[in-house]
Each structure stands twice: as structure tokens, then as C-alpha cells.
PDB file of C-alpha atoms in Angstrom:
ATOM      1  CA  UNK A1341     103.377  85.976 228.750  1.00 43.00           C
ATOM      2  CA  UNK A1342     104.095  85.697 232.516  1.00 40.00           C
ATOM      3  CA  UNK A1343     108.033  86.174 233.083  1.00 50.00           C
ATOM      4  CA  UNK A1344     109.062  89.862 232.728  1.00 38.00           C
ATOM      5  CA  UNK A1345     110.228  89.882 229.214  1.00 39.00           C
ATOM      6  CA  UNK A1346     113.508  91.167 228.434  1.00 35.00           C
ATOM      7  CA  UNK A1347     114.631  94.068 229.802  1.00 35.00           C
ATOM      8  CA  UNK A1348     114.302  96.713 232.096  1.00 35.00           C
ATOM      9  CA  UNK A1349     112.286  99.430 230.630  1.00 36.00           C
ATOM     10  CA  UNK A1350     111.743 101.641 227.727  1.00 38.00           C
ATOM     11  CA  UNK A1351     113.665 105.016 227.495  1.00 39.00           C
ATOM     12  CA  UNK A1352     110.496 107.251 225.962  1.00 36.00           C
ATOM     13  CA  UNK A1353     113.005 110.578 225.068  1.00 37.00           C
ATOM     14  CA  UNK A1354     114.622 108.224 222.940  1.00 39.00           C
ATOM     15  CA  UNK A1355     113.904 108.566 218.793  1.00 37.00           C
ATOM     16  CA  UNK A1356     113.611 104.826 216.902  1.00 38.00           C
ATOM     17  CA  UNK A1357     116.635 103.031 216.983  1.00 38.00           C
ATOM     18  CA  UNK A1358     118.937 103.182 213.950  1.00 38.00           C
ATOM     19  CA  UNK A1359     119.394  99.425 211.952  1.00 36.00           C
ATOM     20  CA  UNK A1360     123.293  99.141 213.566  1.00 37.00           C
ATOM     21  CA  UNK A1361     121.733 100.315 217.415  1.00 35.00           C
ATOM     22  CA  UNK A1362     123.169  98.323 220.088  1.00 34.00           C
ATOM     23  CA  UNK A1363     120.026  98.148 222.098  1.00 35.00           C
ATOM     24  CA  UNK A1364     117.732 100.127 224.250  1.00 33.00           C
ATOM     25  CA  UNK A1365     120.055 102.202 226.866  1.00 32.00           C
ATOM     26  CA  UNK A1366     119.846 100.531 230.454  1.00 33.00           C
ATOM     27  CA  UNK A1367     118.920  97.044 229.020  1.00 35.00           C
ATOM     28  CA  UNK A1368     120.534  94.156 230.525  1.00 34.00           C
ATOM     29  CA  UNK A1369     120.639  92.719 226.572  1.00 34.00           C
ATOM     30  CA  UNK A1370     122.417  95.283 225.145  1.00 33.00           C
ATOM     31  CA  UNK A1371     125.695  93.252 224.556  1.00 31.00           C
ATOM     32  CA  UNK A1372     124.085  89.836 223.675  1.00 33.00           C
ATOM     33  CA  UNK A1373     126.696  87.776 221.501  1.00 30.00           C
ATOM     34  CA  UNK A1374     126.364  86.646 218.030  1.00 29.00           C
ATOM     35  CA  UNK A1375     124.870  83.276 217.556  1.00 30.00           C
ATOM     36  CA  UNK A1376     126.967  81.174 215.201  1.00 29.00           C
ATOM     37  CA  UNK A1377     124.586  78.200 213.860  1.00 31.00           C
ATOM     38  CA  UNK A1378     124.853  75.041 214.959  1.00 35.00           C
ATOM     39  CA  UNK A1379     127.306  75.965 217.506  1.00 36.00           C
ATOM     40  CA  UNK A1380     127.343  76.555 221.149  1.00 41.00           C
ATOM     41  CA  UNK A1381     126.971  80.270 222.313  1.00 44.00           C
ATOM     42  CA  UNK A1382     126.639  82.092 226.028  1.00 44.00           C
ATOM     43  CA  UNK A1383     123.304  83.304 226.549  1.00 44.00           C
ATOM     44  CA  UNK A1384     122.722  86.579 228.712  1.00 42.00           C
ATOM     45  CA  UNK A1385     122.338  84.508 231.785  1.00 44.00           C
ATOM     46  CA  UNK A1386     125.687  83.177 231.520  1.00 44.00           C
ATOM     47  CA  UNK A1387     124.732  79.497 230.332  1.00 45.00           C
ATOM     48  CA  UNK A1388     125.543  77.477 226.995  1.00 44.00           C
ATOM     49  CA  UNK A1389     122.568  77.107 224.694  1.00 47.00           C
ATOM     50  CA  UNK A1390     122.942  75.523 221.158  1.00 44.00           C
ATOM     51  CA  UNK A1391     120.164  76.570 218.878  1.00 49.00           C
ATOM     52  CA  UNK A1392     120.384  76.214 215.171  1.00 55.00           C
ATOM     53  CA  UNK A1393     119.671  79.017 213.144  1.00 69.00           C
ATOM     54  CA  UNK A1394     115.939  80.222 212.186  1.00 70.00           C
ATOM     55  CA  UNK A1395     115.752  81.494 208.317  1.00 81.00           C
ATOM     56  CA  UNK A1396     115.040  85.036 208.781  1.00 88.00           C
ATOM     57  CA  UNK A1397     111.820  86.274 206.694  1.00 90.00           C
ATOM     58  CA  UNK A1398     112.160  89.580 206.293  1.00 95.00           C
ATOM     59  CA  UNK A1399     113.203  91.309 203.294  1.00 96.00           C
ATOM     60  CA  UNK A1400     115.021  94.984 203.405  1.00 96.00           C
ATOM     61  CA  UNK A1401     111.840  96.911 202.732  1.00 97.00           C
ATOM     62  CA  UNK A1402     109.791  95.148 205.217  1.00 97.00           C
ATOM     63  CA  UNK A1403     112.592  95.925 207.754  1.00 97.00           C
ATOM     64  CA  UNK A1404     112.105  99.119 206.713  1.00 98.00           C
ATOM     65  CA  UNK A1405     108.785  99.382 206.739  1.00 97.00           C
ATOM     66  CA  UNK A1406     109.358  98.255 210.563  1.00 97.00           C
ATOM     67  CA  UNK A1407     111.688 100.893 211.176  1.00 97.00           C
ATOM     68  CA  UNK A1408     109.154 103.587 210.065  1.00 97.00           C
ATOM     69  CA  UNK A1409     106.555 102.561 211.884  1.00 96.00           C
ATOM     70  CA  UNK A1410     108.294 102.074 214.864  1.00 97.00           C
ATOM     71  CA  UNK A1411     109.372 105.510 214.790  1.00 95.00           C
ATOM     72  CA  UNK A1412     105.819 106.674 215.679  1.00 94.00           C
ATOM     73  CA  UNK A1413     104.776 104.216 217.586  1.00 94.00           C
ATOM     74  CA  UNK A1414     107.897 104.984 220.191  1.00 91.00           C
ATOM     75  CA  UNK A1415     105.913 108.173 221.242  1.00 88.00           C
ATOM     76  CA  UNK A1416     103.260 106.017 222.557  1.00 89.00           C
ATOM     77  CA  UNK A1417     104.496 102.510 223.720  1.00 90.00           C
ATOM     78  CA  UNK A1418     103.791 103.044 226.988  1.00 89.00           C
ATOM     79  CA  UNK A1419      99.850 103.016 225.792  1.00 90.00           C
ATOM     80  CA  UNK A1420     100.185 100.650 223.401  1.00 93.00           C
ATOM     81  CA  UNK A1421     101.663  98.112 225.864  1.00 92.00           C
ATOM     82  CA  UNK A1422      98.154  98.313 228.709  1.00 91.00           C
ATOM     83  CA  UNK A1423      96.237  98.372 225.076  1.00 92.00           C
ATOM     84  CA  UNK A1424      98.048  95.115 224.271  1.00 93.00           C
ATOM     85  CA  UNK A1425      97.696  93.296 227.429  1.00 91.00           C
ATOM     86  CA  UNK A1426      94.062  94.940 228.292  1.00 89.00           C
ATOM     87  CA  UNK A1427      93.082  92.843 224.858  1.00 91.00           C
ATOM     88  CA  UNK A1428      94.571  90.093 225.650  1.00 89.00           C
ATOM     89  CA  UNK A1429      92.899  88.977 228.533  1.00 87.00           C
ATOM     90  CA  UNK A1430      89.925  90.292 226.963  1.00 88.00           C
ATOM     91  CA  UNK A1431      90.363  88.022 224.201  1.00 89.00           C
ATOM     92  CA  UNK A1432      92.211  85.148 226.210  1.00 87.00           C
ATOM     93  CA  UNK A1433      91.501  85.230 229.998  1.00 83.00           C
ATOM     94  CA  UNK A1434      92.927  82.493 230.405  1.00 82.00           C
ATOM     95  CA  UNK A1435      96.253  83.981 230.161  1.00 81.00           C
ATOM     96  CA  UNK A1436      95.467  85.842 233.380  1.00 77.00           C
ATOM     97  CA  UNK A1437      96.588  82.388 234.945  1.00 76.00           C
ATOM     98  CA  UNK A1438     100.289  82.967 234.242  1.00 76.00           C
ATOM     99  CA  UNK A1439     100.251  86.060 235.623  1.00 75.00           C
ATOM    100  CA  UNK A1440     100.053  85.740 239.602  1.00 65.00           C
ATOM    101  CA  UNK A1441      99.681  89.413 240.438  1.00 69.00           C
ATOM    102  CA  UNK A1442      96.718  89.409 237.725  1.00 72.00           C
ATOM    103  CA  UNK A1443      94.840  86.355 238.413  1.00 70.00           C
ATOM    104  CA  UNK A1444      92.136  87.512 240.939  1.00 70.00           C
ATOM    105  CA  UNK A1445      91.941  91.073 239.247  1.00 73.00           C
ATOM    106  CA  UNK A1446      88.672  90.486 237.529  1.00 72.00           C
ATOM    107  CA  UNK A1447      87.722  94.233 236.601  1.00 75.00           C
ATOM    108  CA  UNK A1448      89.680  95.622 233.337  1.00 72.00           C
ATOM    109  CA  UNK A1449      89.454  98.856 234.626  1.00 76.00           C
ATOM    110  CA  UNK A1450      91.336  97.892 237.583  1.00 77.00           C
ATOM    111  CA  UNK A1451      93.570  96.265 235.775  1.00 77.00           C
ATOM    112  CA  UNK A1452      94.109  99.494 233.271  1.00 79.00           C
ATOM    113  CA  UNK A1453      95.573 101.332 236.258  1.00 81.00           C
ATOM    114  CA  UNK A1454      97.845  98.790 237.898  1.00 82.00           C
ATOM    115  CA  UNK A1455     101.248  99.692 237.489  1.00 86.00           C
ATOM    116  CA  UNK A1456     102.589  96.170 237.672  1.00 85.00           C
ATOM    117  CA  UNK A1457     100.881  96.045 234.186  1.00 85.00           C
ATOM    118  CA  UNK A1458     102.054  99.238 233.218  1.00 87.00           C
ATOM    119  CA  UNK A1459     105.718  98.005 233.861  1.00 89.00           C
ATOM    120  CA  UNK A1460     105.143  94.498 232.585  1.00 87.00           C
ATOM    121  CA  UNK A1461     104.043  96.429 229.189  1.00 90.00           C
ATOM    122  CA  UNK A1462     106.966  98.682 229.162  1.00 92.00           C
ATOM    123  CA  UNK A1463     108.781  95.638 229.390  1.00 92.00           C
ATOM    124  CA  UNK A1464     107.277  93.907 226.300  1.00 92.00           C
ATOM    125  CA  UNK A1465     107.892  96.848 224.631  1.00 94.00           C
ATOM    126  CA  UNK A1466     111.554  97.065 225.176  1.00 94.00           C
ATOM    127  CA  UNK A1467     111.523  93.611 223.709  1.00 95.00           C
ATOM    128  CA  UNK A1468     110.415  95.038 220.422  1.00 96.00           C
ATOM    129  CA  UNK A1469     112.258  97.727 220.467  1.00 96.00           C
ATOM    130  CA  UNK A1470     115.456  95.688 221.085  1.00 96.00           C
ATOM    131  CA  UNK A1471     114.500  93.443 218.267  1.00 97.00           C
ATOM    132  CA  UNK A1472     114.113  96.233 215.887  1.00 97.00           C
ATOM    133  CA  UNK A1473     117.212  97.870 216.493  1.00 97.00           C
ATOM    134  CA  UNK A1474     118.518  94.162 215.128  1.00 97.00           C
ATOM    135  CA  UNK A1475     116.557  93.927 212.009  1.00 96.00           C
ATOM    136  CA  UNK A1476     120.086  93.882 210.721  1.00 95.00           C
ATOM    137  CA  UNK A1477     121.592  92.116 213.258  1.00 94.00           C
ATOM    138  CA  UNK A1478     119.724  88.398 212.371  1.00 93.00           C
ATOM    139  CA  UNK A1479     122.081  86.603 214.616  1.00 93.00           C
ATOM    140  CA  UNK A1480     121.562  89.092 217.658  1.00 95.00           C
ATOM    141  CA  UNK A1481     118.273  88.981 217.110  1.00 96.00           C
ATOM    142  CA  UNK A1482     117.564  85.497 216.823  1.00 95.00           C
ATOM    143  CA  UNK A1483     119.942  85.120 220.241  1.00 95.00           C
ATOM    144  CA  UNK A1484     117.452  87.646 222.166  1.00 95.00           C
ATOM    145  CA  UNK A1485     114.044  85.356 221.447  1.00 95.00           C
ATOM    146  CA  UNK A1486     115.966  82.361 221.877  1.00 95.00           C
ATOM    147  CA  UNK A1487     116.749  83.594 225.314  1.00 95.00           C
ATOM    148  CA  UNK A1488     113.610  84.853 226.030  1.00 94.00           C
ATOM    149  CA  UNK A1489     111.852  81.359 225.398  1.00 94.00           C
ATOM    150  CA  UNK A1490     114.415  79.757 227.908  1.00 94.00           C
ATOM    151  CA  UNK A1491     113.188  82.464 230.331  1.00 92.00           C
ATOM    152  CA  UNK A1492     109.813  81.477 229.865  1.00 91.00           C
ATOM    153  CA  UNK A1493     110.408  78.044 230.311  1.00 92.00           C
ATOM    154  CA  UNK A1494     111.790  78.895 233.574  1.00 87.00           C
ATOM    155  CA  UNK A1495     108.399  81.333 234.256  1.00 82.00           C
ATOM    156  CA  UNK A1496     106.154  78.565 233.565  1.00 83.00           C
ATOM    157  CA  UNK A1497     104.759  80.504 230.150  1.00 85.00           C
ATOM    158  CA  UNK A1498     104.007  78.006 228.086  1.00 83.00           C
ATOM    159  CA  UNK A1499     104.243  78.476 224.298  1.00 89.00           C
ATOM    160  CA  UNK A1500     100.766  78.614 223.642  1.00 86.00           C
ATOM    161  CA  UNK A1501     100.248  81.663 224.318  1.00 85.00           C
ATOM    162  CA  UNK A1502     103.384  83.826 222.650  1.00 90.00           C
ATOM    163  CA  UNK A1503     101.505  84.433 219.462  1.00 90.00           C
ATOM    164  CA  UNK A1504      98.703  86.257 220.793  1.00 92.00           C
ATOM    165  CA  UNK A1505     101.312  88.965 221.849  1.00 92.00           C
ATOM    166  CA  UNK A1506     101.774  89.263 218.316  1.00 93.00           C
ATOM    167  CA  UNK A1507      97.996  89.679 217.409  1.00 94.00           C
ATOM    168  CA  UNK A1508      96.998  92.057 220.192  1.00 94.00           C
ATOM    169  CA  UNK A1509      99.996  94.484 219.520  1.00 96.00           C
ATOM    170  CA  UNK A1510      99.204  94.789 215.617  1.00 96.00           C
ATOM    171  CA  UNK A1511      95.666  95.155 216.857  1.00 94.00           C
ATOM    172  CA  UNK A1512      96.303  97.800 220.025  1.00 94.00           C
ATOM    173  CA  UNK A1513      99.305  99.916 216.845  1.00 95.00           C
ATOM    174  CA  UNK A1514      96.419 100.308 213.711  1.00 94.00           C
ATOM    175  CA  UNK A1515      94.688 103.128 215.087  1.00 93.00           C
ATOM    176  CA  UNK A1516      97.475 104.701 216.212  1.00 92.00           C
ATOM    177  CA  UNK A1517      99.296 104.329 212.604  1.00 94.00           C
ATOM    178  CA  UNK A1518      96.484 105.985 210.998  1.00 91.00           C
ATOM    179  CA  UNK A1519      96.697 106.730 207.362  1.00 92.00           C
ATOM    180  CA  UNK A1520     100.097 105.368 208.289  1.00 95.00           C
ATOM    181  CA  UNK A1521      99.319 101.733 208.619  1.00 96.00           C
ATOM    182  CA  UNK A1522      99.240  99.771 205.099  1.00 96.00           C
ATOM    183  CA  UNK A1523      98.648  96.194 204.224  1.00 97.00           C
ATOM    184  CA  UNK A1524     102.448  96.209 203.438  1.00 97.00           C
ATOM    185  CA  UNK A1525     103.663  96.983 207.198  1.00 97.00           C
ATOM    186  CA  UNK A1526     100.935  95.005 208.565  1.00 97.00           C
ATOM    187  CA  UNK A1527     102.299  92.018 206.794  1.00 97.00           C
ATOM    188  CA  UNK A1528     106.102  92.750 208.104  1.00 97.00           C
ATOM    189  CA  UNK A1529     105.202  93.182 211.765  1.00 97.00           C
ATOM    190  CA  UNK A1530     103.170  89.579 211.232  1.00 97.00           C
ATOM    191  CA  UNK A1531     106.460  88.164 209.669  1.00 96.00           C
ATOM    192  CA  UNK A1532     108.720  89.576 212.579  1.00 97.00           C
ATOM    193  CA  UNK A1533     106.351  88.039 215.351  1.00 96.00           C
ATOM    194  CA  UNK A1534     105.838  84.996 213.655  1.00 95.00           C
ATOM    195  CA  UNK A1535     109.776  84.464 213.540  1.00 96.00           C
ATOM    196  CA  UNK A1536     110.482  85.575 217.526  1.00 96.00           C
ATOM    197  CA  UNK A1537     107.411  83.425 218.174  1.00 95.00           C
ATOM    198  CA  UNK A1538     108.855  80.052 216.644  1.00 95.00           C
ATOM    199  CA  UNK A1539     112.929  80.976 217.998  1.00 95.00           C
ATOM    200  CA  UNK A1540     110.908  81.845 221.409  1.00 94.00           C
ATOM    201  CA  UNK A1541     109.331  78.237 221.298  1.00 95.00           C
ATOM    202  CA  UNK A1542     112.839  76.747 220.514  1.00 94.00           C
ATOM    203  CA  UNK A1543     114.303  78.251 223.148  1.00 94.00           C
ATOM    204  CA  UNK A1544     111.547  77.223 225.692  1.00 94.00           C
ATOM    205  CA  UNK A1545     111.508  73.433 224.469  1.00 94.00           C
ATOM    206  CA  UNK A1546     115.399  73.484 224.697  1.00 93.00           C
ATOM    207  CA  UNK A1547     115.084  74.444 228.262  1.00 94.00           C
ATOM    208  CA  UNK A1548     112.533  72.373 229.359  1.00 92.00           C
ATOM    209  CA  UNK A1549     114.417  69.242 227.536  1.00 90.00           C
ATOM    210  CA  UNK A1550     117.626  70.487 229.718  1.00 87.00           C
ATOM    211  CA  UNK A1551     115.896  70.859 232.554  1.00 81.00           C
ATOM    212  CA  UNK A1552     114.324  67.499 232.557  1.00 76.00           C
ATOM    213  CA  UNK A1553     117.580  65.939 232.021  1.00 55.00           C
ATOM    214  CA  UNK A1554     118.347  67.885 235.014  1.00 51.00           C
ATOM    215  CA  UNK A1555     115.641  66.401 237.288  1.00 53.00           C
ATOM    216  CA  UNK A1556     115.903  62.966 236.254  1.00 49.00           C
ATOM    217  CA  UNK A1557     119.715  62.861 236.585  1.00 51.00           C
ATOM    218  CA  UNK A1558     118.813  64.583 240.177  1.00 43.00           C
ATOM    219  CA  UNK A1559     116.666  62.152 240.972  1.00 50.00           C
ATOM    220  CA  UNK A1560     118.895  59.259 240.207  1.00 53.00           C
ATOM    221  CA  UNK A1561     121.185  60.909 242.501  1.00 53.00           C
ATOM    222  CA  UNK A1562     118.672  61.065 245.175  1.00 51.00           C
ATOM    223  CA  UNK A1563     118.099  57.353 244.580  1.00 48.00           C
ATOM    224  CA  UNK A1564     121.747  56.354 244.951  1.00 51.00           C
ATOM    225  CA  UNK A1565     122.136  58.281 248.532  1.00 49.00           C
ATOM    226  CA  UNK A1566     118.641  56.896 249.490  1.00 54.00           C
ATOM    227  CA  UNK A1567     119.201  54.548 252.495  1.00 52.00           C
ATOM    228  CA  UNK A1568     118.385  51.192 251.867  1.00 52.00           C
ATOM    229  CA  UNK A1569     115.111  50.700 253.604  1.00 46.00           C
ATOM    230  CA  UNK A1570     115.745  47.023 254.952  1.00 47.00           C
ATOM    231  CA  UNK A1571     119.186  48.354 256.748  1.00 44.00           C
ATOM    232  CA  UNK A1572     116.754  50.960 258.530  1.00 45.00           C
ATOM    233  CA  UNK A1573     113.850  49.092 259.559  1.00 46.00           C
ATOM    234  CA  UNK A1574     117.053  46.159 261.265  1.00 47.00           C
ATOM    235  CA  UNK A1575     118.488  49.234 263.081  1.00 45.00           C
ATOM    236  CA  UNK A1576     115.696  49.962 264.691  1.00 39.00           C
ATOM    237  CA  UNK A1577     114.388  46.577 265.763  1.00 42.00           C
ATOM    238  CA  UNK A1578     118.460  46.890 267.311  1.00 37.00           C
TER     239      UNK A1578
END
């Protein structure tokens, strides 16, 4: 995904988040408001997006399930997010293109030690870990990946690619669950990106349909002010 996904960072010292968690300390989400379906709400960039509610799949012991594993996995996101993107292009290289800092870095060894990636994983991760804090908190949640697919509308990331995120993290977190990591919890963590992936697409399409209204109303404008060409071309035969 090429925008730097929400966030700021990760704070490692920091245990799992608790269900009722605000968010990750020092993240610009931390006090997103409650999305009320079918209604109009603020976003955290200030601007009104409707968005109707996504069923949320999840049942308790999934989220639970989430919770546990996320507890371990904390100790080692910052690994698990150059894991995640290292297998993604490996898998995908064409998702190198939406990266501009990545595109011309051909070597994956190079690419294990850049610290743009390093900090672009960190802030994937924060994303997670911001959207497990609100396994509770469905309309919070569902706010967060709405916003983040506007964001990537305005990064040029186009949908395509959000659900390989979701592949290369489960992927990149099995060997480092161990004995830990069951059919059951693989299932929940598919079920929890399959849902941000599909509120993350709304969100970008809503954009994009705002943003063309945007252009063409621009345009129209542009159009009005336009000069009219034969009033030109007579003042300067004058």
C-alpha cells in the first residue's frame, strides 16, 4: 500500500492493548469519532464522509483469539512488518510501483535494510494494532479503515492491492506463533482483514467519486472564466 498508513509509529514497551484501549499512544487516530450508520460523521482529517455501516464478522472468541495472539506478536512487529512487505514484493512486484522510494530498489536485501521500509512497516503495524484495540469498538473501527481507504485514494493506492497486506502478514506471524497459531486464529485474522479490506475499498471509491465531482465541477468553472476565443483573436487584429 503506498500512503503511510495510519499513524505514527508503534510504541514496542507497550503490552497488547486491552478490548476498551483508546489507541496506540502518540497516534494521530487515537480520538477518531463514532460512526453512526447512514449518517454523516468527521473523519480524522477534518472532512464529512458518509459511509454506511459494514456488518462486522467477528464473533467474541475470534476477537479473542485476536487479542491473544496479538499479545505475542507485539514483541516482534517491528520484524514482522519488513517480513510482510519483503513478501510482498516478492510475491507482487508490481506493488513496488506505488511505492516511489522503492521502485528502482531491485535487490531485497537492500531493501531489508532501508529504514523508509522499516518505518513504513511500523506504520502498518500501528494500523493493526489500532484496530485491535477496537475489536469492541465496531464503529471506531470501521471509521479508522474507512479513513484509511480515503487516504489511499488520495496516495494513488489502488484497491487492488489491500488484500495482499492481509495474506503476507498471516504468512510473515505463523512461524512466529508457533505451537501458538491454530486453524481457529488463522481464520479470525482472515475475517478481520477481509472486513478492513472491503470498508478500506469503500472509503477509497467514496473519495475518488468526491473527488471527481470535484474536478469536473472545477473544470466547469474553468470553462465559464475561459475567455471567449473569438473576442481574443478581434483584439489582436485591433
Amino acid at each position: 500500500m503506498g500512503c503511510a498508513l495510519s499513524g505514527t509509529g508503534v510504541n514496542l514497551s507497550k503490552a497488547a492493548p486491552e478490548s476498551n484501549a483508546a489507541g496506540v499512544a502518540g497516534s494521530h487516530c487515537d480520538s477518531e469519532p463514532a460512526l453512526v450508520s447512514g449518517t454523516e460523521s468527521e473523519s480524522v482529517d477534518g472532512t464529512m464522509a458518509r459511509s454506511k455501516q459494514e456488518p462486522f464478522p467477528l464473533s467474541e472468541a475470534q476477537k479473542e483469539l485476536i487479542r491473544e495472539s496479538w499479545t505475542i506478536l507485539h514483541q516482534d512487529i517491528a520484524r514482522v512488518g519488513i517480513i510482510m512487505f519483503i513478501r510482498l514484493f516478492e510475491t507482487h512486484p508490481e506493488c513496488k510501483d506505488v511505492f516511489f522510494i522503492f521502485r528502482e530498489i531491485d535487490d531485497l536485501q537492500e531493501l531489508k535494510m532501508s529504514k523508509e521500509l522499516q518505518a513504513h512497516g511500523l506504520r502498518v503495524m500501528s494500523f493493526i494494532e489500532k484496530s485491535v484495540a477496537r475489536l469492541s469498538q465496531e464503529d471506531k473501527l470501521e471509521q479508522i479503515a474507512f479513513d484509511l481507504g480515503r487516504s489511499h485514494c488520495r496516495y494513488n493506492a489502488p484497491p487492488k492491492y489491500y488484500e495482499y497486506v492481509g495474506v503476507q502478514f498471516i504468512s510473515a506471524v505463523k512461524p512466529i506463533l508457533r505451537d501458538h497459531w491454530t486453524q481457529d486464529v488463522e481464520e479470525a485474522w482472515e475475517s478481520l482483514f477481509s472486513y478492513l479490506t472491503r470498508v478500506m475499498k469503500r472509503g477509497y471509491y467514496e473519495e475518488e467519486k468526491k473527488n471527481g465531482v470535484n474536478k469536473t465541477n472545477y473544470q466547469k468553472k474553468q470553462v465559464t472564466m475561459r475567455p471567449d476565443s473569438s473576442t481574443t483573436q478581434n483584439n489582436v487584429r485591433l
